[in-house]
Amino acid sequence: MRTVRTFVVVPSLPEKLQPLKEIAYNIWWCWDHEGLDLFRRLDNDLWEQTGHNPVAMLGKISQDRLEAVLQDDGFLAHLDRVVKKLDSYMRSPSWYDSIDIAKQPGKIAYFSAEFGLHESLPIYSGGLGILAGDHLKSASDLGLPLVGVGLLYRQGYFQQYLNADGWQQESYPENDFYNLAINLMLREDGRPIRFHVNIGGKNVVVQIWKTQVGRVTLYLLDTNLRCNRIDDRQITAQLYGGDSDMRIRQEILLGIGGLTALHTLEIQPTVCHMNEGHAAFLSLERIRRAMQDENLSFEEAKEATISGNVFTTHTPVPAGHDVFSAEAMQKYFSGFVGSIGISMTDLLTLGRINPNDTSEPFSMTNLALRFSCQRNGVSQLHGEVSRRLCRQVWPEVPIDEVPITSITNGIHVRSWISREMSELFDRYLGPGWSTRPSNTAIFTRIETIPDEELWRTHERRRERLVAFARRRLKSQLQRRGASPNEIATAEEVLDPEALTIGFARRFATYKRGTLLFRDFKRLKKIICDKDRPVQIIFAGKAHPRDTEGKQLIRKIVHLARDEDLRRRIVFLENYDINLARYLVQGVDVWLNTPQRGMEASGTSGMKVLANGGINMSILDGWWCEGYATDTGWAIGQGEIYEDTEYQDEVESHAIYDLLEKDVIPQFYNRSSDRLPRHWVQMMKNSMSKLSSHFSTSRMVSEYAQTFYLPAAALYENFNANKMEKAKSVAQWKSSMRDRWSEVSIGTVDIVTKGDQQVGGKLDVRSKINLGNIDPSEVMVELYYGPVDVDGNISSAEAVPMAHVGASNEDEQIFTGSIPCRRSGLCGFTVRIIPYHPDLVNMYDTGLIRWEKTETDTQKTKPILTETV
């Protein structure tokens, strides 16, 4: 029977317990141990049954239990403490309040396809979502005027379970929105706030939910409405589900619909941050709105809005960037292009490298790169990889100058640190570690923690991990229909005192989840040592369509069934935030084995830092910055191999060597008081040197200072005085493109003759043909540096040349000097770049002229100077 009318039933609480509802609907409780304990104390069994969901718990709790709680002075005092703590958090001055009010931006909107805030709100899949959730939490801690924008998935990402053969299966349970920590946005008359988004020529009705993340609000879009067609209701059904057609519809909803939602709520962001390319269509919607509201041309609106867009790429693998066919773009944007005054061909060009290649798909990453003023990778190495990967967007720009920088990821420390370690920090570090987690000086006090206390605290967490793993494994086996003997064995797996290694991540082939098993005989010998045992806990999901990833999981499960290993190796199903929390708080070593250059950052290893875990990883992502000989172990020295089979062979043996010669001896080398003193010192080194830096507190404040504040200032500047500067820059760029063909580099003369001395300078004079372009509209530079074996300039620098007048032939004369800082063979070339004081980036025009070489094939082939 179809439902005719609906109504909402909400938890009924006595007056004294009403604050429980306010706390439950603010995700703040998930990173406050006293807030978490409040709900556990209310009814621990129900807390576990509801998946740690306080809203569902309050809706199911018995009246008898509520009456008992009302008579419990201890509970009421606990409730009062948490209420005051939340109120203080929401009202207290923040880091952002210390910023000069004149420099503060307007609202910052952070767009992401997924947000991992807590296991009770399952709208995330993995690292990208967890990072987005931690970003919001730290933005709240710092007091940034930021809102999040995402999609509310009815089924979220899949739930994983393994069949008897170890093959991954997927299930998609429905999320009950009315029993989650979210609220439907309502108008004053009580009706839901709704708006339309045109997707493929159809008006899709969207409603908005919100969840409070401390001081930050996250808005989530939902199309599962009866008034929508069935296929449109499916847009917000699954995260990363469906085919390419579903993906483009979701990304239209996220980008265009997300911006429309904010305007519907009368929120007009100054800065829009695209967390990965999924939200890149928002840049087109910003342009459309600026054209409509201010009567601008496409190019003028582009200049007015691009200054307020920030883009973060997380994917170092070309296949990981979303692309759509020309047919798909035609299907979904044929009507939209008319509203922004460009043709479909023009639109496709914005997402292509080669505009003349009609077979090239439309790349969301290319669109985001072209329509943002700040772009970054998520580690220093990933910044380098991204510059190489995306260099074709700026084909004439040297790789080192491709305008993509990096801000290394972090984690929200308070969300991931154990209660026991948190209390230890309170005693020895003071309260500043939690309110200012990026303060390095505070974490140096870890050295004052007695070794005995630190080690015992960590041991308690390992014991809890082992107990949790046994319960989880037993539950898995029961669900799978295992024999009573197998189920009984689950209660004996793992040793609370053995060296415990954790490996948990998405099971993609490049992460090499089975690298540890390459020499199975040698691994067995390591693990099964009676005097120095080792155990490994695996967890992770493969994408539902990734057969190779599923094969890796199956292989681990089968190998773990070996009679000698079944108590030493376990695979725990359905990796989520709850499981991750137990792992990062309890393991001794966190293992990471990606192929170098394939891990953008990785944040799972950061989560063990404050908990006393030590990393052993390939030098990739964040570990290139975090590794030192006294903070953990590096697998290899950062080599990159062409032969992946050979690479696997070398690096697997490197792991075995580290385990046999360093890790295991150090863990089991105990002093007379049974403490592993050297191991504890490495724990302290890792905790004190790395915890503060690899935090989202540092990360988000870095985004604020280097991206958000400058972008907001640019945006305000370009939009002031009826878009005067936006119009001026757009007109100048158009004029420059028309005149650029007149530009050429004539003669280049070295004024300083003979050998150059270190500490001296090489004077250069050049004649430049500018046609109708004024010399003040260009920047002429000497691009110089050491010359490598292939005759190219490496480690290049650029110095400006000064305009000194015109020659008799109407050529413009520029002079400049190259400092001679080092000996050896050096070279230089001359280049010309358009210049305007209001350019967001020097390469924004896409125009550049290099001095022609003898072969005229490579811009950085230098004029060789004498040896310095």
Coordinates of C-alpha atoms in Angstrom, one line a residue, residues 131-658:
L131 CA 39.9 14.2 4.9
A132 CA 36.8 16.3 4.0
G133 CA 35.2 15.5 7.4
D134 CA 38.4 16.3 9.3
H135 CA 38.6 19.6 7.2
L136 CA 35.2 20.6 8.5
K137 CA 36.1 19.7 12.1
S138 CA 39.2 21.8 12.1
A139 CA 37.5 24.6 10.3
S140 CA 35.1 24.6 13.3
D141 CA 37.9 24.5 15.8
L142 CA 39.6 27.4 14.1
G143 CA 36.3 29.4 13.8
L144 CA 36.4 29.7 10.0
P145 CA 33.2 31.0 8.3
L146 CA 33.0 27.9 6.3
V147 CA 30.0 25.7 5.2
G148 CA 30.3 22.3 3.6
V149 CA 28.3 21.2 0.6
G150 CA 27.7 17.5 -0.4
L151 CA 25.1 14.9 -1.3
L152 CA 23.0 12.9 1.1
Y153 CA 23.2 9.3 -0.2
R154 CA 20.2 7.1 0.6
Q155 CA 22.5 4.0 0.6
G156 CA 25.9 5.6 1.0
Y157 CA 28.9 3.5 0.1
F158 CA 28.5 -0.3 0.1
Q159 CA 28.8 -2.5 3.2
Q160 CA 31.4 -5.2 2.7
Y161 CA 31.1 -8.9 3.7
L162 CA 33.1 -11.9 2.5
N163 CA 31.7 -15.2 1.3
A164 CA 33.1 -18.6 2.4
D165 CA 35.7 -18.3 -0.4
G166 CA 36.9 -14.9 0.8
W167 CA 35.3 -13.1 -2.2
Q168 CA 34.0 -9.6 -1.4
Q169 CA 30.2 -9.1 -1.5
E170 CA 28.4 -5.8 -1.3
S171 CA 25.2 -4.8 0.4
Y172 CA 23.5 -1.4 0.3
P173 CA 21.4 -0.9 3.4
E174 CA 19.1 2.2 3.4
N175 CA 20.0 5.1 5.5
D176 CA 17.1 6.3 7.7
F177 CA 17.5 10.0 7.4
Y178 CA 15.1 10.7 10.2
N179 CA 17.2 8.8 12.6
L180 CA 20.5 10.4 11.7
A181 CA 22.2 13.5 13.1
I182 CA 20.7 15.6 10.3
N183 CA 17.8 18.0 10.0
L184 CA 15.6 18.8 7.0
M185 CA 15.8 22.5 6.1
L186 CA 12.3 24.0 6.5
R187 CA 10.7 27.3 5.5
E188 CA 8.9 29.4 8.1
D189 CA 5.6 27.7 7.3
G190 CA 7.2 24.3 8.0
R191 CA 7.4 23.2 4.4
P192 CA 10.8 21.8 3.2
I193 CA 13.1 24.2 1.4
R194 CA 13.3 23.0 -2.2
F195 CA 14.7 24.2 -5.5
H196 CA 15.1 22.9 -9.1
V197 CA 18.2 21.8 -11.0
N198 CA 18.1 21.3 -14.7
I199 CA 19.8 17.9 -15.4
G200 CA 19.6 16.7 -19.0
G201 CA 16.7 19.0 -19.9
K202 CA 14.6 17.9 -16.8
N203 CA 13.9 19.9 -13.8
V204 CA 15.0 17.8 -10.8
V205 CA 13.5 18.8 -7.4
V206 CA 16.1 18.9 -4.6
Q207 CA 15.7 19.4 -0.9
I208 CA 18.4 20.3 1.6
W209 CA 19.4 18.6 4.9
K210 CA 22.0 20.0 7.3
T211 CA 24.2 18.6 10.0
Q212 CA 26.0 20.7 12.5
V213 CA 29.8 20.0 12.8
G214 CA 30.7 22.1 15.8
R215 CA 30.5 25.7 14.5
V216 CA 30.4 24.6 10.9
T217 CA 27.2 23.6 9.0
L218 CA 27.3 20.9 6.3
Y219 CA 24.5 21.1 3.7
L220 CA 23.5 17.8 2.0
L221 CA 21.4 17.6 -1.2
D222 CA 18.7 14.9 -1.6
T223 CA 16.7 14.1 -4.8
N224 CA 14.8 11.1 -3.4
L225 CA 11.4 12.8 -3.7
R226 CA 8.1 11.4 -5.0
C227 CA 7.7 14.3 -7.3
N228 CA 10.9 13.3 -9.2
R229 CA 11.1 10.6 -11.8
I230 CA 12.5 7.3 -10.6
D231 CA 15.9 7.7 -12.3
D232 CA 16.2 11.2 -10.9
R233 CA 15.5 9.9 -7.4
Q234 CA 18.5 7.5 -7.9
I235 CA 20.9 10.4 -8.3
T236 CA 21.5 10.5 -4.5
A237 CA 21.1 6.7 -4.0
Q238 CA 24.7 5.5 -3.9
L239 CA 28.1 7.1 -3.5
Y240 CA 30.3 6.2 -6.5
G241 CA 27.6 3.9 -7.7
G242 CA 26.2 3.5 -11.2
D243 CA 27.8 4.2 -14.5
S244 CA 29.4 7.3 -16.1
D245 CA 25.9 8.7 -16.9
M246 CA 25.0 8.6 -13.2
R247 CA 28.3 10.1 -12.3
I248 CA 27.8 13.2 -14.5
R249 CA 24.3 13.7 -13.1
Q250 CA 25.7 13.5 -9.5
E251 CA 28.4 16.0 -10.3
I252 CA 26.0 18.4 -11.9
L253 CA 23.9 18.1 -8.7
L254 CA 27.0 18.7 -6.5
G255 CA 28.4 21.6 -8.4
I256 CA 25.5 23.4 -10.0
G257 CA 23.0 22.2 -7.5
G258 CA 25.3 22.8 -4.5
L259 CA 25.8 26.5 -5.5
T260 CA 22.1 26.9 -6.2
A261 CA 21.3 25.4 -2.7
L262 CA 23.5 28.0 -1.1
H263 CA 21.9 30.9 -3.0
T264 CA 18.5 29.4 -2.1
L265 CA 19.6 29.7 1.6
E266 CA 20.8 33.2 0.9
I267 CA 24.4 32.2 1.4
Q268 CA 26.6 33.8 -1.2
P269 CA 30.1 32.4 -0.8
T270 CA 33.1 34.5 -1.6
V271 CA 35.4 31.5 -1.9
C272 CA 34.4 28.1 -3.3
H273 CA 36.8 25.2 -2.6
M274 CA 36.5 22.2 -4.9
N275 CA 37.7 19.2 -3.0
E276 CA 38.7 17.1 -6.1
G277 CA 37.2 17.6 -9.6
H278 CA 33.7 16.2 -8.7
A279 CA 32.4 19.7 -8.0
A280 CA 34.0 21.5 -11.0
F281 CA 30.7 22.4 -12.7
L282 CA 30.2 25.0 -9.9
S283 CA 32.6 27.2 -11.7
L284 CA 30.3 27.3 -14.7
E285 CA 27.3 28.1 -12.5
R286 CA 29.2 30.9 -10.8
I287 CA 29.8 32.4 -14.2
R288 CA 26.1 32.0 -15.3
R289 CA 24.9 33.7 -12.1
A290 CA 27.4 36.6 -12.5
M291 CA 26.3 37.0 -16.2
Q292 CA 22.7 37.0 -15.2
D293 CA 23.0 39.3 -12.2
E294 CA 25.5 41.8 -13.5
N295 CA 24.9 41.7 -17.2
L296 CA 28.4 40.5 -18.0
S297 CA 29.9 38.7 -21.0
F298 CA 31.2 35.1 -20.4
E299 CA 34.9 36.4 -20.3
E300 CA 34.0 39.2 -17.9
A301 CA 32.1 36.8 -15.6
K302 CA 34.9 34.3 -15.8
E303 CA 37.4 37.0 -14.5
A304 CA 34.9 38.0 -11.8
T305 CA 34.5 34.5 -10.4
I306 CA 37.7 32.6 -11.1
S307 CA 39.5 34.7 -8.4
G308 CA 37.2 33.1 -5.8
N309 CA 37.7 29.4 -6.8
V310 CA 40.2 27.0 -5.1
F311 CA 40.9 23.5 -6.4
T312 CA 42.5 20.6 -4.6
T313 CA 43.4 17.5 -6.6
H314 CA 43.9 14.2 -4.7
T315 CA 44.6 11.8 -7.5
P316 CA 48.1 11.1 -8.9
V317 CA 46.7 8.4 -11.3
P318 CA 45.4 9.7 -14.7
A319 CA 42.6 7.1 -14.6
G320 CA 41.4 8.5 -11.3
H321 CA 40.3 11.8 -12.9
D322 CA 36.7 11.9 -14.0
V323 CA 36.1 12.4 -17.8
F324 CA 32.9 12.5 -19.8
S325 CA 32.4 11.9 -23.5
A326 CA 31.4 14.7 -25.9
E327 CA 28.0 12.9 -26.3
A328 CA 27.4 13.0 -22.5
M329 CA 28.3 16.7 -22.3
Q330 CA 26.0 17.4 -25.3
K331 CA 23.2 15.5 -23.6
Y332 CA 23.5 17.4 -20.3
F333 CA 24.8 20.9 -21.3
S334 CA 23.2 21.6 -24.7
G335 CA 20.8 23.9 -22.9
F336 CA 23.2 25.3 -20.4
V337 CA 25.7 26.6 -22.9
G338 CA 23.1 29.1 -24.2
S339 CA 22.8 30.6 -20.8
I340 CA 26.5 31.4 -20.6
G341 CA 26.8 32.6 -24.2
I342 CA 29.3 30.0 -25.6
S343 CA 29.0 27.1 -28.0
M344 CA 29.2 23.4 -27.1
T345 CA 32.5 23.3 -28.9
D346 CA 33.8 26.1 -26.6
L347 CA 32.6 24.3 -23.6
L348 CA 34.3 21.1 -24.6
T349 CA 37.5 23.0 -25.1
L350 CA 37.5 24.0 -21.5
G351 CA 37.9 20.4 -20.5
R352 CA 40.2 19.3 -23.2
I353 CA 44.0 19.6 -23.7
N354 CA 43.8 19.6 -27.5
P355 CA 40.7 21.6 -28.6
N356 CA 40.9 20.1 -32.1
D357 CA 40.8 16.5 -31.0
T358 CA 37.1 15.7 -31.1
S359 CA 37.7 12.2 -29.6
E360 CA 39.3 13.6 -26.4
P361 CA 36.8 13.4 -23.5
F362 CA 35.9 16.3 -21.2
S363 CA 38.0 16.3 -18.1
M364 CA 36.7 17.6 -14.8
T365 CA 40.2 18.2 -13.6
N366 CA 41.1 20.3 -16.6
L367 CA 37.9 22.4 -16.0
A368 CA 38.8 22.9 -12.3
L369 CA 42.4 23.8 -13.1
R370 CA 41.4 26.4 -15.7
F371 CA 38.7 28.0 -13.5
S372 CA 40.5 28.4 -10.2
C373 CA 43.0 30.9 -8.9
Q374 CA 44.6 28.5 -6.4
R375 CA 45.4 24.9 -7.1
N376 CA 47.2 22.3 -5.0
G377 CA 48.2 18.7 -4.5
V378 CA 48.0 17.2 -1.1
S379 CA 51.7 16.5 -0.3
Q380 CA 55.0 18.0 -1.6
L381 CA 55.6 14.9 -3.8
H382 CA 52.0 15.0 -5.0
G383 CA 52.5 18.6 -6.0
E384 CA 55.4 17.6 -8.2
V385 CA 53.5 14.7 -9.7
S386 CA 50.5 16.9 -10.3
R387 CA 52.6 19.5 -12.1
R388 CA 53.9 16.8 -14.4
L389 CA 50.5 15.2 -14.9
C390 CA 48.7 18.5 -15.6
R391 CA 51.4 20.4 -17.5
Q392 CA 49.6 20.1 -20.8
V393 CA 47.0 22.6 -19.5
W394 CA 49.9 25.1 -19.6
P395 CA 51.9 23.6 -22.5
E396 CA 54.5 26.3 -22.8
V397 CA 55.3 26.5 -19.1
P398 CA 58.2 24.6 -17.6
I399 CA 57.1 21.8 -15.2
D400 CA 58.6 23.5 -12.2
E401 CA 56.5 26.6 -12.8
V402 CA 53.2 24.9 -13.6
P403 CA 50.9 26.8 -11.2
I404 CA 50.0 23.9 -8.9
T405 CA 51.4 24.1 -5.4
S406 CA 50.9 21.8 -2.4
I407 CA 49.4 21.7 1.0
T408 CA 50.1 18.5 2.8
N409 CA 47.1 16.7 4.3
G410 CA 46.6 16.2 8.0
I411 CA 44.1 14.6 10.4
H412 CA 41.8 15.9 13.1
V413 CA 43.8 14.7 16.1
R414 CA 41.0 14.8 18.6
S415 CA 38.8 12.6 16.4
W416 CA 41.5 9.9 16.2
I417 CA 43.4 9.9 19.5
S418 CA 42.3 7.3 22.1
R419 CA 40.7 8.4 25.3
E420 CA 43.6 6.9 27.3
M421 CA 46.3 8.7 25.3
S422 CA 44.2 11.9 25.4
E423 CA 44.1 11.8 29.2
L424 CA 47.9 11.2 29.3
F425 CA 48.4 14.3 27.1
D426 CA 46.2 16.3 29.4
R427 CA 48.4 15.4 32.3
Y428 CA 51.8 16.1 30.7
L429 CA 51.2 18.4 27.8
G430 CA 48.4 20.6 29.3
P431 CA 45.1 21.6 27.6
G432 CA 46.9 23.3 24.7
W433 CA 47.5 20.1 22.7
S434 CA 43.7 19.8 22.0
T435 CA 42.9 23.5 21.5
R436 CA 46.1 24.2 19.5
P437 CA 47.1 20.8 17.9
S438 CA 49.3 22.4 15.4
N439 CA 51.5 24.0 18.0
T440 CA 54.8 22.1 17.7
A441 CA 56.2 23.4 21.0
I442 CA 53.4 21.8 23.0
F443 CA 54.1 18.3 21.5
T444 CA 57.8 18.5 22.5
R445 CA 56.6 18.0 26.1
I446 CA 55.9 14.3 25.1
E447 CA 59.5 13.8 26.2
T448 CA 58.4 14.4 29.8
I449 CA 55.9 11.5 29.8
P450 CA 57.5 8.7 31.8
D451 CA 58.3 5.7 29.5
E452 CA 56.3 3.4 31.8
E453 CA 53.1 5.4 31.5
L454 CA 53.3 5.8 27.8
W455 CA 54.0 2.1 27.2
R456 CA 51.3 0.9 29.5
T457 CA 48.8 3.3 27.9
H458 CA 49.7 2.0 24.5
E459 CA 49.5 -1.6 25.7
R460 CA 46.0 -1.1 26.9
R461 CA 44.9 0.1 23.5
R462 CA 46.6 -3.0 21.8
E463 CA 44.6 -5.2 24.2
R464 CA 41.4 -3.4 23.3
L465 CA 42.2 -3.8 19.6
V466 CA 42.7 -7.6 20.0
A467 CA 39.5 -7.9 22.0
F468 CA 37.6 -6.0 19.3
A469 CA 39.2 -8.0 16.5
R470 CA 38.1 -11.3 18.1
R471 CA 34.5 -10.0 18.5
R472 CA 34.5 -8.8 14.9
L473 CA 36.0 -12.0 13.5
K474 CA 33.6 -14.2 15.5
S475 CA 30.6 -12.1 14.1
Q476 CA 32.0 -12.5 10.6
L477 CA 32.3 -16.3 10.9
Q478 CA 28.8 -16.6 12.4
R479 CA 27.3 -14.6 9.5
R480 CA 29.2 -16.7 7.0
G481 CA 27.8 -20.0 8.5
A482 CA 31.2 -21.2 9.8
S483 CA 31.5 -24.3 11.9
P484 CA 31.4 -24.1 15.7
N485 CA 35.1 -25.1 15.8
E486 CA 36.1 -22.1 13.5
I487 CA 34.0 -19.8 15.6
A488 CA 35.6 -21.0 18.8
T489 CA 39.0 -20.4 17.2
A490 CA 38.1 -16.8 16.6
E491 CA 38.2 -16.2 20.4
E492 CA 41.8 -17.2 20.5
V493 CA 43.3 -15.3 17.5
L494 CA 45.9 -12.7 18.1
D495 CA 48.1 -12.1 21.2
P496 CA 47.6 -9.0 23.3
E497 CA 51.3 -8.7 23.9
A498 CA 52.7 -9.5 20.4
L499 CA 54.1 -7.0 17.9
T500 CA 51.0 -5.9 15.9
I501 CA 51.1 -4.6 12.4
G502 CA 48.1 -2.9 10.8
F503 CA 47.4 -2.7 7.1
A504 CA 44.1 -1.0 6.2
R505 CA 43.2 0.9 3.1
R506 CA 41.3 0.7 -0.2
F507 CA 42.3 -2.4 -2.0
A508 CA 43.5 -1.0 -5.3
T509 CA 46.3 -2.9 -7.1
Y510 CA 48.8 0.0 -6.8
K511 CA 48.6 -0.2 -3.0
R512 CA 50.0 -3.7 -3.2
G513 CA 48.1 -5.3 -0.3
T514 CA 49.7 -8.7 -0.8
L515 CA 53.3 -7.5 -1.2
L516 CA 54.0 -8.8 2.3
F517 CA 53.2 -12.3 1.1
R518 CA 55.5 -12.5 -1.8
D519 CA 58.0 -14.8 0.0
F520 CA 55.4 -16.8 1.9
K521 CA 58.0 -19.1 3.5
R522 CA 60.1 -16.3 4.8
L523 CA 57.0 -14.5 6.1
K524 CA 55.9 -17.5 8.0
K525 CA 59.3 -17.8 9.6
I526 CA 59.1 -14.2 10.8
I527 CA 55.5 -14.4 12.1
C528 CA 55.7 -17.8 13.8
D529 CA 58.8 -17.1 15.9
K530 CA 57.7 -18.4 19.4
D531 CA 59.9 -16.0 21.2
R532 CA 59.2 -12.9 19.1
P533 CA 55.8 -13.4 17.5
V534 CA 54.3 -11.0 14.9
Q535 CA 50.7 -10.5 14.0
I536 CA 49.0 -8.6 11.2
I537 CA 45.5 -7.2 11.0
F538 CA 44.2 -6.4 7.5
A539 CA 41.1 -4.4 6.5
G540 CA 39.8 -2.6 3.5
K541 CA 37.3 -2.6 0.6
A542 CA 37.8 -3.0 -3.1
H543 CA 35.6 -0.9 -5.4
P544 CA 32.6 -3.1 -6.5
R545 CA 33.8 -3.2 -10.1
D546 CA 37.5 -3.7 -9.2
T547 CA 37.9 -7.5 -9.8
E548 CA 41.7 -7.3 -9.3
G549 CA 41.3 -5.6 -5.9
K550 CA 38.8 -8.3 -4.8
Q551 CA 41.4 -10.9 -5.9
L552 CA 43.9 -9.3 -3.5
I553 CA 41.5 -9.6 -0.6
R554 CA 40.6 -13.2 -1.4
K555 CA 44.3 -14.1 -1.6
I556 CA 45.0 -12.7 1.9
V557 CA 42.0 -14.5 3.3
H558 CA 43.2 -17.8 1.8
L559 CA 46.8 -17.4 3.0
A560 CA 45.6 -16.5 6.5
R561 CA 43.9 -19.9 6.7
D562 CA 47.3 -21.6 6.8
E563 CA 47.4 -23.6 10.0
D564 CA 50.5 -21.8 11.3
L565 CA 49.1 -18.3 10.5
R566 CA 45.4 -18.5 11.3
R567 CA 45.9 -17.0 14.8
R568 CA 48.4 -14.5 13.5
I569 CA 46.8 -12.9 10.5
V570 CA 43.2 -11.7 10.3
F571 CA 41.1 -9.8 7.8
L572 CA 38.4 -7.7 9.3
E573 CA 35.4 -7.0 7.1
N574 CA 33.7 -3.7 6.4
Y575 CA 36.4 -1.2 7.0
D576 CA 34.8 2.0 8.4
I577 CA 35.6 4.8 10.8
N578 CA 34.9 2.7 13.8
L579 CA 37.2 -0.1 12.8
A580 CA 39.8 2.4 11.7
R581 CA 39.7 4.0 15.1
Y582 CA 40.5 0.7 16.9
L583 CA 43.3 0.0 14.4
V584 CA 45.1 3.3 14.6
Q585 CA 44.8 3.5 18.3
G586 CA 46.1 -0.1 18.9
V587 CA 48.7 -1.1 16.4
D588 CA 52.4 -0.9 17.0
V589 CA 53.4 -0.5 13.3
W590 CA 51.3 0.9 10.4
L591 CA 52.4 -0.6 7.1
N592 CA 52.0 1.2 3.8
T593 CA 53.2 -0.3 0.5
P594 CA 52.0 1.7 -2.5
Q595 CA 54.0 2.0 -5.7
R596 CA 55.9 5.3 -5.3
G597 CA 54.2 8.3 -6.9
M598 CA 50.8 6.6 -6.8
E599 CA 49.8 7.7 -3.2
A600 CA 48.8 11.3 -3.3
S601 CA 49.2 11.8 0.5
G602 CA 47.6 9.0 2.5
T603 CA 46.3 10.0 5.9
S604 CA 45.8 6.6 7.6
G605 CA 49.4 6.6 8.8
M606 CA 49.0 10.0 10.3
K607 CA 46.3 8.7 12.5
V608 CA 48.7 6.4 14.4
L609 CA 51.1 9.2 15.3
A610 CA 49.4 10.7 18.4
N611 CA 48.5 7.1 19.5
G612 CA 52.1 6.0 19.6
G613 CA 52.0 3.8 16.5
I614 CA 55.1 3.9 14.2
N615 CA 55.0 4.0 10.4
M616 CA 56.8 1.7 8.1
S617 CA 56.1 2.8 4.5
I618 CA 57.3 3.3 1.0
L619 CA 58.6 6.9 0.6
D620 CA 55.5 8.2 -1.0
G621 CA 52.9 10.8 -0.2
W622 CA 53.2 12.4 3.2
W623 CA 55.8 9.9 4.5
C624 CA 58.5 11.6 2.3
E625 CA 58.0 14.6 4.6
G626 CA 57.5 12.7 7.8
Y627 CA 60.2 10.1 7.6
A628 CA 63.5 10.4 9.6
T629 CA 65.6 7.6 10.9
D630 CA 64.3 8.2 14.4
T631 CA 60.6 8.6 13.5
G632 CA 59.9 5.3 11.7
W633 CA 61.1 3.1 8.8
A634 CA 61.3 3.6 5.1
I635 CA 60.9 0.8 2.7
G636 CA 63.6 1.5 0.1
Q637 CA 65.0 4.9 -0.6
G638 CA 62.4 6.4 -3.0
E639 CA 63.4 4.5 -6.1
I640 CA 61.1 4.2 -9.0
Y641 CA 61.3 1.1 -11.2
E642 CA 60.1 0.5 -14.7
D643 CA 59.8 -3.2 -14.1
T644 CA 57.1 -3.6 -11.5
E645 CA 57.8 -7.3 -11.0
Y646 CA 61.4 -6.5 -10.1
Q647 CA 60.2 -3.6 -7.9
D648 CA 57.9 -5.9 -6.0
E649 CA 60.7 -8.4 -5.5
V650 CA 63.1 -5.8 -4.2
E651 CA 60.7 -4.0 -1.9
S652 CA 59.2 -7.1 -0.4
H653 CA 62.6 -8.3 0.6
A654 CA 63.3 -4.8 2.0
I655 CA 60.2 -5.3 4.2
Y656 CA 61.4 -8.7 5.5
D657 CA 64.9 -7.2 6.2
L658 CA 63.4 -4.3 8.2

